[in-house]
């Protein structure tokens, strides 16, 4: 039987946790699920859109440094921490209660030389800190609204500057967002059109990959071969990612 979402903190009632059928979820400011964890497999990616965000590995299989903007329950941070042992992760989260909930309810690892948690506003961090990253992931929502500071032209310009030579910006959008076309046009402008995308699920999330530099020509045959290799390394359906990229 489902447990109704309950406030995590009386000081911040917008952060709530719910459980159903062995699945624990985090909500922000409403009923929409922001992050989900299967309690019996806390380091796996339960939601399809989070799996799809890892599709960047098709083009950049060995990132040394990643910046994740938006923690939620920490699904992506945990996956990278446990499955990419050579990658250093910096997570930027603006809500102190979200961080506390991720540690208490979602098995977030303690900070160490590979994992850093920063309490800050994502766009300000990217603008003001001397960041150098191979991958910048953006998953910043307030309930079902994209955080405006994370989809401005200036933010995308700054993100591109902070990426290393072959870096990739990975952004999660809701396909039903009325402003989606505007957000995509801004990314294309900042990244000189070096952009690809995949629909995670029908009428669901749209995952965008923007390349700092022209990634060059990749044949679908080569990408499919990469997908087959990656599927042996990680518990993710990379061949399905390729199909989704081709469709979009």
mmCIF file of C-alpha atoms in Angstrom:
data_model
loop_
_atom_site.group_PDB
_atom_site.id
_atom_site.type_symbol
_atom_site.label_atom_id
_atom_site.label_comp_id
_atom_site.label_asym_id
_atom_site.label_seq_id
_atom_site.Cartn_x
_atom_site.Cartn_y
_atom_site.Cartn_z
ATOM 1 C CA UNK A 1 0.000 0.000 0.000
ATOM 2 C CA UNK A 2 1.296 3.453 -0.868
ATOM 3 C CA UNK A 3 2.438 5.824 1.810
ATOM 4 C CA UNK A 4 1.313 9.402 1.264
ATOM 5 C CA UNK A 5 4.077 11.966 0.760
ATOM 6 C CA UNK A 6 5.180 13.284 4.127
ATOM 7 C CA UNK A 7 7.015 16.510 4.898
ATOM 8 C CA UNK A 8 10.703 15.939 5.495
ATOM 9 C CA UNK A 9 11.043 19.091 7.588
ATOM 10 C CA UNK A 10 8.578 21.367 9.327
ATOM 11 C CA UNK A 11 10.927 24.231 8.461
ATOM 12 C CA UNK A 12 10.648 23.413 4.758
ATOM 13 C CA UNK A 13 7.368 21.558 4.107
ATOM 14 C CA UNK A 14 7.864 21.643 0.326
ATOM 15 C CA UNK A 15 10.410 18.796 0.611
ATOM 16 C CA UNK A 16 8.442 15.556 0.942
ATOM 17 C CA UNK A 17 9.224 11.835 0.778
ATOM 18 C CA UNK A 18 6.859 9.059 -0.338
ATOM 19 C CA UNK A 19 7.148 5.272 -0.564
ATOM 20 C CA UNK A 20 5.275 2.688 -2.614
ATOM 21 C CA UNK A 21 6.110 -0.936 -3.540
ATOM 22 C CA UNK A 22 9.726 -0.666 -2.446
ATOM 23 C CA UNK A 23 10.232 2.633 -4.273
ATOM 24 C CA UNK A 24 11.122 5.811 -2.380
ATOM 25 C CA UNK A 25 10.547 9.188 -4.045
ATOM 26 C CA UNK A 26 11.360 12.811 -3.349
ATOM 27 C CA UNK A 27 8.969 15.650 -4.179
ATOM 28 C CA UNK A 28 9.556 19.399 -4.247
ATOM 29 C CA UNK A 29 6.685 21.826 -3.840
ATOM 30 C CA UNK A 30 4.080 19.405 -5.170
ATOM 31 C CA UNK A 31 3.260 15.834 -6.110
ATOM 32 C CA UNK A 32 5.636 15.574 -9.078
ATOM 33 C CA UNK A 33 8.435 13.040 -8.541
ATOM 34 C CA UNK A 34 11.865 14.699 -8.538
ATOM 35 C CA UNK A 35 13.914 11.618 -7.708
ATOM 36 C CA UNK A 36 13.274 7.934 -7.141
ATOM 37 C CA UNK A 37 15.223 5.101 -5.529
ATOM 38 C CA UNK A 38 14.493 1.394 -5.378
ATOM 39 C CA UNK A 39 15.255 0.707 -1.733
ATOM 40 C CA UNK A 40 16.742 -2.722 -2.504
ATOM 41 C CA UNK A 41 19.063 -1.248 -5.187
ATOM 42 C CA UNK A 42 19.957 2.282 -4.016
ATOM 43 C CA UNK A 43 22.757 2.890 -6.539
ATOM 44 C CA UNK A 44 20.806 2.002 -9.694
ATOM 45 C CA UNK A 45 18.963 4.506 -11.892
ATOM 46 C CA UNK A 46 15.254 3.816 -11.481
ATOM 47 C CA UNK A 47 13.783 6.594 -13.634
ATOM 48 C CA UNK A 48 14.182 6.298 -17.408
ATOM 49 C CA UNK A 49 15.140 9.953 -17.878
ATOM 50 C CA UNK A 50 18.091 9.610 -15.473
ATOM 51 C CA UNK A 51 19.253 6.566 -17.413
ATOM 52 C CA UNK A 52 19.046 8.547 -20.644
ATOM 53 C CA UNK A 53 21.121 11.388 -19.186
ATOM 54 C CA UNK A 54 23.997 8.902 -18.927
ATOM 55 C CA UNK A 55 23.835 8.596 -22.724
ATOM 56 C CA UNK A 56 26.707 11.085 -22.878
ATOM 57 C CA UNK A 57 29.000 8.073 -22.327
ATOM 58 C CA UNK A 58 28.421 7.189 -25.985
ATOM 59 C CA UNK A 59 30.482 10.269 -26.875
ATOM 60 C CA UNK A 60 32.643 10.853 -23.789
ATOM 61 C CA UNK A 61 33.230 7.471 -22.091
ATOM 62 C CA UNK A 62 35.851 8.536 -19.542
ATOM 63 C CA UNK A 63 35.025 11.900 -17.944
ATOM 64 C CA UNK A 64 37.543 13.028 -15.346
ATOM 65 C CA UNK A 65 35.350 15.750 -13.827
ATOM 66 C CA UNK A 66 31.592 16.154 -13.687
ATOM 67 C CA UNK A 67 29.444 18.964 -12.317
ATOM 68 C CA UNK A 68 25.851 18.054 -11.471
ATOM 69 C CA UNK A 69 23.429 20.950 -10.970
ATOM 70 C CA UNK A 70 20.426 19.792 -8.987
ATOM 71 C CA UNK A 71 20.706 16.958 -6.485
ATOM 72 C CA UNK A 72 17.205 15.628 -5.920
ATOM 73 C CA UNK A 73 17.657 12.275 -4.219
ATOM 74 C CA UNK A 74 21.139 11.991 -5.668
ATOM 75 C CA UNK A 75 20.431 9.192 -8.172
ATOM 76 C CA UNK A 76 22.846 10.407 -10.849
ATOM 77 C CA UNK A 77 25.517 11.365 -8.312
ATOM 78 C CA UNK A 78 25.365 7.913 -6.722
ATOM 79 C CA UNK A 79 25.447 6.104 -10.046
ATOM 80 C CA UNK A 80 28.487 8.032 -11.253
ATOM 81 C CA UNK A 81 30.218 7.641 -7.894
ATOM 82 C CA UNK A 82 29.795 3.859 -7.856
ATOM 83 C CA UNK A 83 30.146 3.019 -11.554
ATOM 84 C CA UNK A 84 32.715 5.572 -12.758
ATOM 85 C CA UNK A 85 35.460 5.248 -10.114
ATOM 86 C CA UNK A 86 37.884 7.525 -11.976
ATOM 87 C CA UNK A 87 35.442 10.432 -12.172
ATOM 88 C CA UNK A 88 35.391 13.327 -9.711
ATOM 89 C CA UNK A 89 31.895 14.672 -8.972
ATOM 90 C CA UNK A 90 30.812 18.105 -7.772
ATOM 91 C CA UNK A 91 27.104 18.473 -6.989
ATOM 92 C CA UNK A 92 25.512 21.923 -6.762
ATOM 93 C CA UNK A 93 22.249 22.161 -4.827
ATOM 94 C CA UNK A 94 20.485 25.302 -3.655
ATOM 95 C CA UNK A 95 18.172 23.702 -1.067
ATOM 96 C CA UNK A 96 19.741 22.666 2.227
ATOM 97 C CA UNK A 97 16.764 20.433 3.080
ATOM 98 C CA UNK A 98 17.120 18.518 -0.194
ATOM 99 C CA UNK A 99 20.727 17.727 0.710
ATOM 100 C CA UNK A 100 19.706 16.592 4.191
ATOM 101 C CA UNK A 101 16.918 14.404 2.774
ATOM 102 C CA UNK A 102 19.274 12.811 0.224
ATOM 103 C CA UNK A 103 21.665 11.797 3.002
ATOM 104 C CA UNK A 104 18.924 10.570 5.334
ATOM 105 C CA UNK A 105 16.625 8.772 2.894
ATOM 106 C CA UNK A 106 18.531 8.124 -0.350
ATOM 107 C CA UNK A 107 21.917 6.645 0.639
ATOM 108 C CA UNK A 108 23.983 9.549 -0.677
ATOM 109 C CA UNK A 109 27.698 8.822 -0.104
ATOM 110 C CA UNK A 110 29.765 10.933 2.258
ATOM 111 C CA UNK A 111 32.030 13.557 0.759
ATOM 112 C CA UNK A 112 35.588 12.485 -0.041
ATOM 113 C CA UNK A 113 38.319 13.306 -2.554
ATOM 114 C CA UNK A 114 36.015 12.235 -5.425
ATOM 115 C CA UNK A 115 32.684 13.580 -4.220
ATOM 116 C CA UNK A 116 31.942 17.171 -3.232
ATOM 117 C CA UNK A 117 28.600 18.694 -2.249
ATOM 118 C CA UNK A 118 28.206 22.468 -2.670
ATOM 119 C CA UNK A 119 25.279 24.472 -1.292
ATOM 120 C CA UNK A 120 24.884 27.157 -3.949
ATOM 121 C CA UNK A 121 22.690 28.425 -6.770
ATOM 122 C CA UNK A 122 23.718 26.585 -9.933
ATOM 123 C CA UNK A 123 24.015 29.449 -12.396
ATOM 124 C CA UNK A 124 25.903 31.605 -9.901
ATOM 125 C CA UNK A 125 28.335 28.773 -9.202
ATOM 126 C CA UNK A 126 29.013 28.240 -12.900
ATOM 127 C CA UNK A 127 29.516 31.971 -13.415
ATOM 128 C CA UNK A 128 31.655 32.734 -10.371
ATOM 129 C CA UNK A 129 33.699 29.597 -9.662
ATOM 130 C CA UNK A 130 36.763 28.484 -11.682
ATOM 131 C CA UNK A 131 35.053 25.317 -12.879
ATOM 132 C CA UNK A 132 36.601 23.016 -15.472
ATOM 133 C CA UNK A 133 34.435 20.024 -16.298
ATOM 134 C CA UNK A 134 34.158 17.321 -18.916
ATOM 135 C CA UNK A 135 30.440 16.983 -18.269
ATOM 136 C CA UNK A 136 27.959 19.482 -16.834
ATOM 137 C CA UNK A 137 24.574 17.950 -16.023
ATOM 138 C CA UNK A 138 21.563 20.174 -15.404
ATOM 139 C CA UNK A 139 18.459 18.761 -13.746
ATOM 140 C CA UNK A 140 16.994 21.791 -12.025
ATOM 141 C CA UNK A 141 13.258 21.904 -11.342
ATOM 142 C CA UNK A 142 10.918 23.447 -8.795
ATOM 143 C CA UNK A 143 8.047 20.946 -8.910
ATOM 144 C CA UNK A 144 7.404 20.805 -12.691
ATOM 145 C CA UNK A 145 8.895 24.179 -13.634
ATOM 146 C CA UNK A 146 12.369 24.652 -15.070
ATOM 147 C CA UNK A 147 14.405 26.936 -12.814
ATOM 148 C CA UNK A 148 14.653 30.118 -14.904
ATOM 149 C CA UNK A 149 18.278 30.901 -14.018
ATOM 150 C CA UNK A 150 19.305 27.510 -15.434
ATOM 151 C CA UNK A 151 17.839 28.090 -18.892
ATOM 152 C CA UNK A 152 18.974 31.635 -19.673
ATOM 153 C CA UNK A 153 21.207 32.505 -22.627
ATOM 154 C CA UNK A 154 23.910 33.671 -20.234
ATOM 155 C CA UNK A 155 23.838 30.406 -18.288
ATOM 156 C CA UNK A 156 24.321 28.343 -21.442
ATOM 157 C CA UNK A 157 27.121 30.667 -22.553
ATOM 158 C CA UNK A 158 28.841 30.300 -19.180
ATOM 159 C CA UNK A 159 28.369 26.530 -19.163
ATOM 160 C CA UNK A 160 30.095 26.256 -22.517
ATOM 161 C CA UNK A 161 33.041 28.298 -21.222
ATOM 162 C CA UNK A 162 33.388 26.017 -18.208
ATOM 163 C CA UNK A 163 33.522 22.825 -20.256
ATOM 164 C CA UNK A 164 36.837 21.278 -21.219
ATOM 165 C CA UNK A 165 37.813 20.861 -24.879
ATOM 166 C CA UNK A 166 35.554 17.904 -25.646
ATOM 167 C CA UNK A 167 33.041 18.665 -22.911
ATOM 168 C CA UNK A 168 29.296 18.036 -23.065
ATOM 169 C CA UNK A 169 26.387 19.860 -21.447
ATOM 170 C CA UNK A 170 23.552 17.453 -20.567
ATOM 171 C CA UNK A 171 20.159 19.008 -19.794
ATOM 172 C CA UNK A 172 16.888 17.458 -18.707
ATOM 173 C CA UNK A 173 13.706 19.138 -19.981
ATOM 174 C CA UNK A 174 10.020 18.328 -19.799
ATOM 175 C CA UNK A 175 8.763 17.863 -23.356
ATOM 176 C CA UNK A 176 5.449 19.544 -22.444
ATOM 177 C CA UNK A 177 7.209 22.739 -21.310
ATOM 178 C CA UNK A 178 5.663 25.600 -23.291
ATOM 179 C CA UNK A 179 9.032 27.368 -23.319
ATOM 180 C CA UNK A 180 10.947 24.323 -24.591
ATOM 181 C CA UNK A 181 11.493 25.721 -28.079
ATOM 182 C CA UNK A 182 13.029 28.861 -26.571
ATOM 183 C CA UNK A 183 15.339 26.859 -24.306
ATOM 184 C CA UNK A 184 16.508 24.713 -27.233
ATOM 185 C CA UNK A 185 17.165 27.757 -29.413
ATOM 186 C CA UNK A 186 19.309 29.241 -26.657
ATOM 187 C CA UNK A 187 21.358 26.066 -26.303
ATOM 188 C CA UNK A 188 21.850 25.849 -30.062
ATOM 189 C CA UNK A 189 23.014 29.457 -30.124
ATOM 190 C CA UNK A 190 25.489 28.998 -27.274
ATOM 191 C CA UNK A 191 26.853 25.723 -28.672
ATOM 192 C CA UNK A 192 26.934 26.693 -32.354
ATOM 193 C CA UNK A 193 24.326 24.097 -33.240
ATOM 194 C CA UNK A 194 26.363 21.141 -31.937
ATOM 195 C CA UNK A 195 23.319 19.661 -30.232
ATOM 196 C CA UNK A 196 21.541 16.301 -30.252
ATOM 197 C CA UNK A 197 18.630 15.053 -28.154
ATOM 198 C CA UNK A 198 16.539 12.050 -27.221
ATOM 199 C CA UNK A 199 13.021 11.661 -25.898
ATOM 200 C CA UNK A 200 13.276 9.560 -22.752
ATOM 201 C CA UNK A 201 9.662 8.443 -22.973
ATOM 202 C CA UNK A 202 6.676 9.422 -25.111
ATOM 203 C CA UNK A 203 5.383 12.795 -23.873
ATOM 204 C CA UNK A 204 7.997 12.613 -21.128
ATOM 205 C CA UNK A 205 11.447 14.092 -20.621
ATOM 206 C CA UNK A 206 13.642 15.392 -23.414
ATOM 207 C CA UNK A 207 17.371 14.955 -22.802
ATOM 208 C CA UNK A 208 19.656 17.365 -24.657
ATOM 209 C CA UNK A 209 23.389 16.891 -25.270
ATOM 210 C CA UNK A 210 25.315 19.998 -26.312
ATOM 211 C CA UNK A 211 28.950 19.684 -27.402
ATOM 212 C CA UNK A 212 31.495 22.413 -26.719
ATOM 213 C CA UNK A 213 33.267 21.602 -29.971
ATOM 214 C CA UNK A 214 32.114 19.848 -33.109
ATOM 215 C CA UNK A 215 32.234 16.154 -32.148
ATOM 216 C CA UNK A 216 32.970 15.228 -35.750
ATOM 217 C CA UNK A 217 31.100 12.707 -37.810
ATOM 218 C CA UNK A 218 29.966 9.557 -36.040
ATOM 219 C CA UNK A 219 28.332 6.841 -38.107
ATOM 220 C CA UNK A 220 25.356 5.155 -36.491
ATOM 221 C CA UNK A 221 27.239 1.886 -36.935
ATOM 222 C CA UNK A 222 30.127 3.174 -34.804
ATOM 223 C CA UNK A 223 27.760 4.559 -32.171
ATOM 224 C CA UNK A 224 25.909 1.228 -31.998
ATOM 225 C CA UNK A 225 29.217 -0.582 -31.516
ATOM 226 C CA UNK A 226 30.054 1.792 -28.660
ATOM 227 C CA UNK A 227 26.626 1.120 -27.163
ATOM 228 C CA UNK A 228 27.222 -2.631 -27.163
ATOM 229 C CA UNK A 229 30.520 -2.189 -25.324
ATOM 230 C CA UNK A 230 29.005 0.169 -22.777
ATOM 231 C CA UNK A 231 26.133 -2.208 -22.059
ATOM 232 C CA UNK A 232 28.696 -4.750 -20.861
ATOM 233 C CA UNK A 233 30.167 -2.178 -18.466
ATOM 234 C CA UNK A 234 27.046 -0.534 -17.053
ATOM 235 C CA UNK A 235 23.488 -1.629 -16.194
ATOM 236 C CA UNK A 236 22.004 0.739 -18.778
ATOM 237 C CA UNK A 237 20.264 0.123 -22.162
ATOM 238 C CA UNK A 238 22.687 2.022 -24.412
ATOM 239 C CA UNK A 239 21.345 0.390 -27.579
ATOM 240 C CA UNK A 240 17.945 1.870 -26.735
ATOM 241 C CA UNK A 241 19.606 5.256 -26.284
ATOM 242 C CA UNK A 242 20.952 5.048 -29.824
ATOM 243 C CA UNK A 243 17.487 4.228 -31.163
ATOM 244 C CA UNK A 244 16.040 7.202 -29.281
ATOM 245 C CA UNK A 245 18.743 9.500 -30.661
ATOM 246 C CA UNK A 246 17.978 8.303 -34.195
ATOM 247 C CA UNK A 247 14.252 8.909 -33.729
ATOM 248 C CA UNK A 248 14.707 12.457 -32.512
#
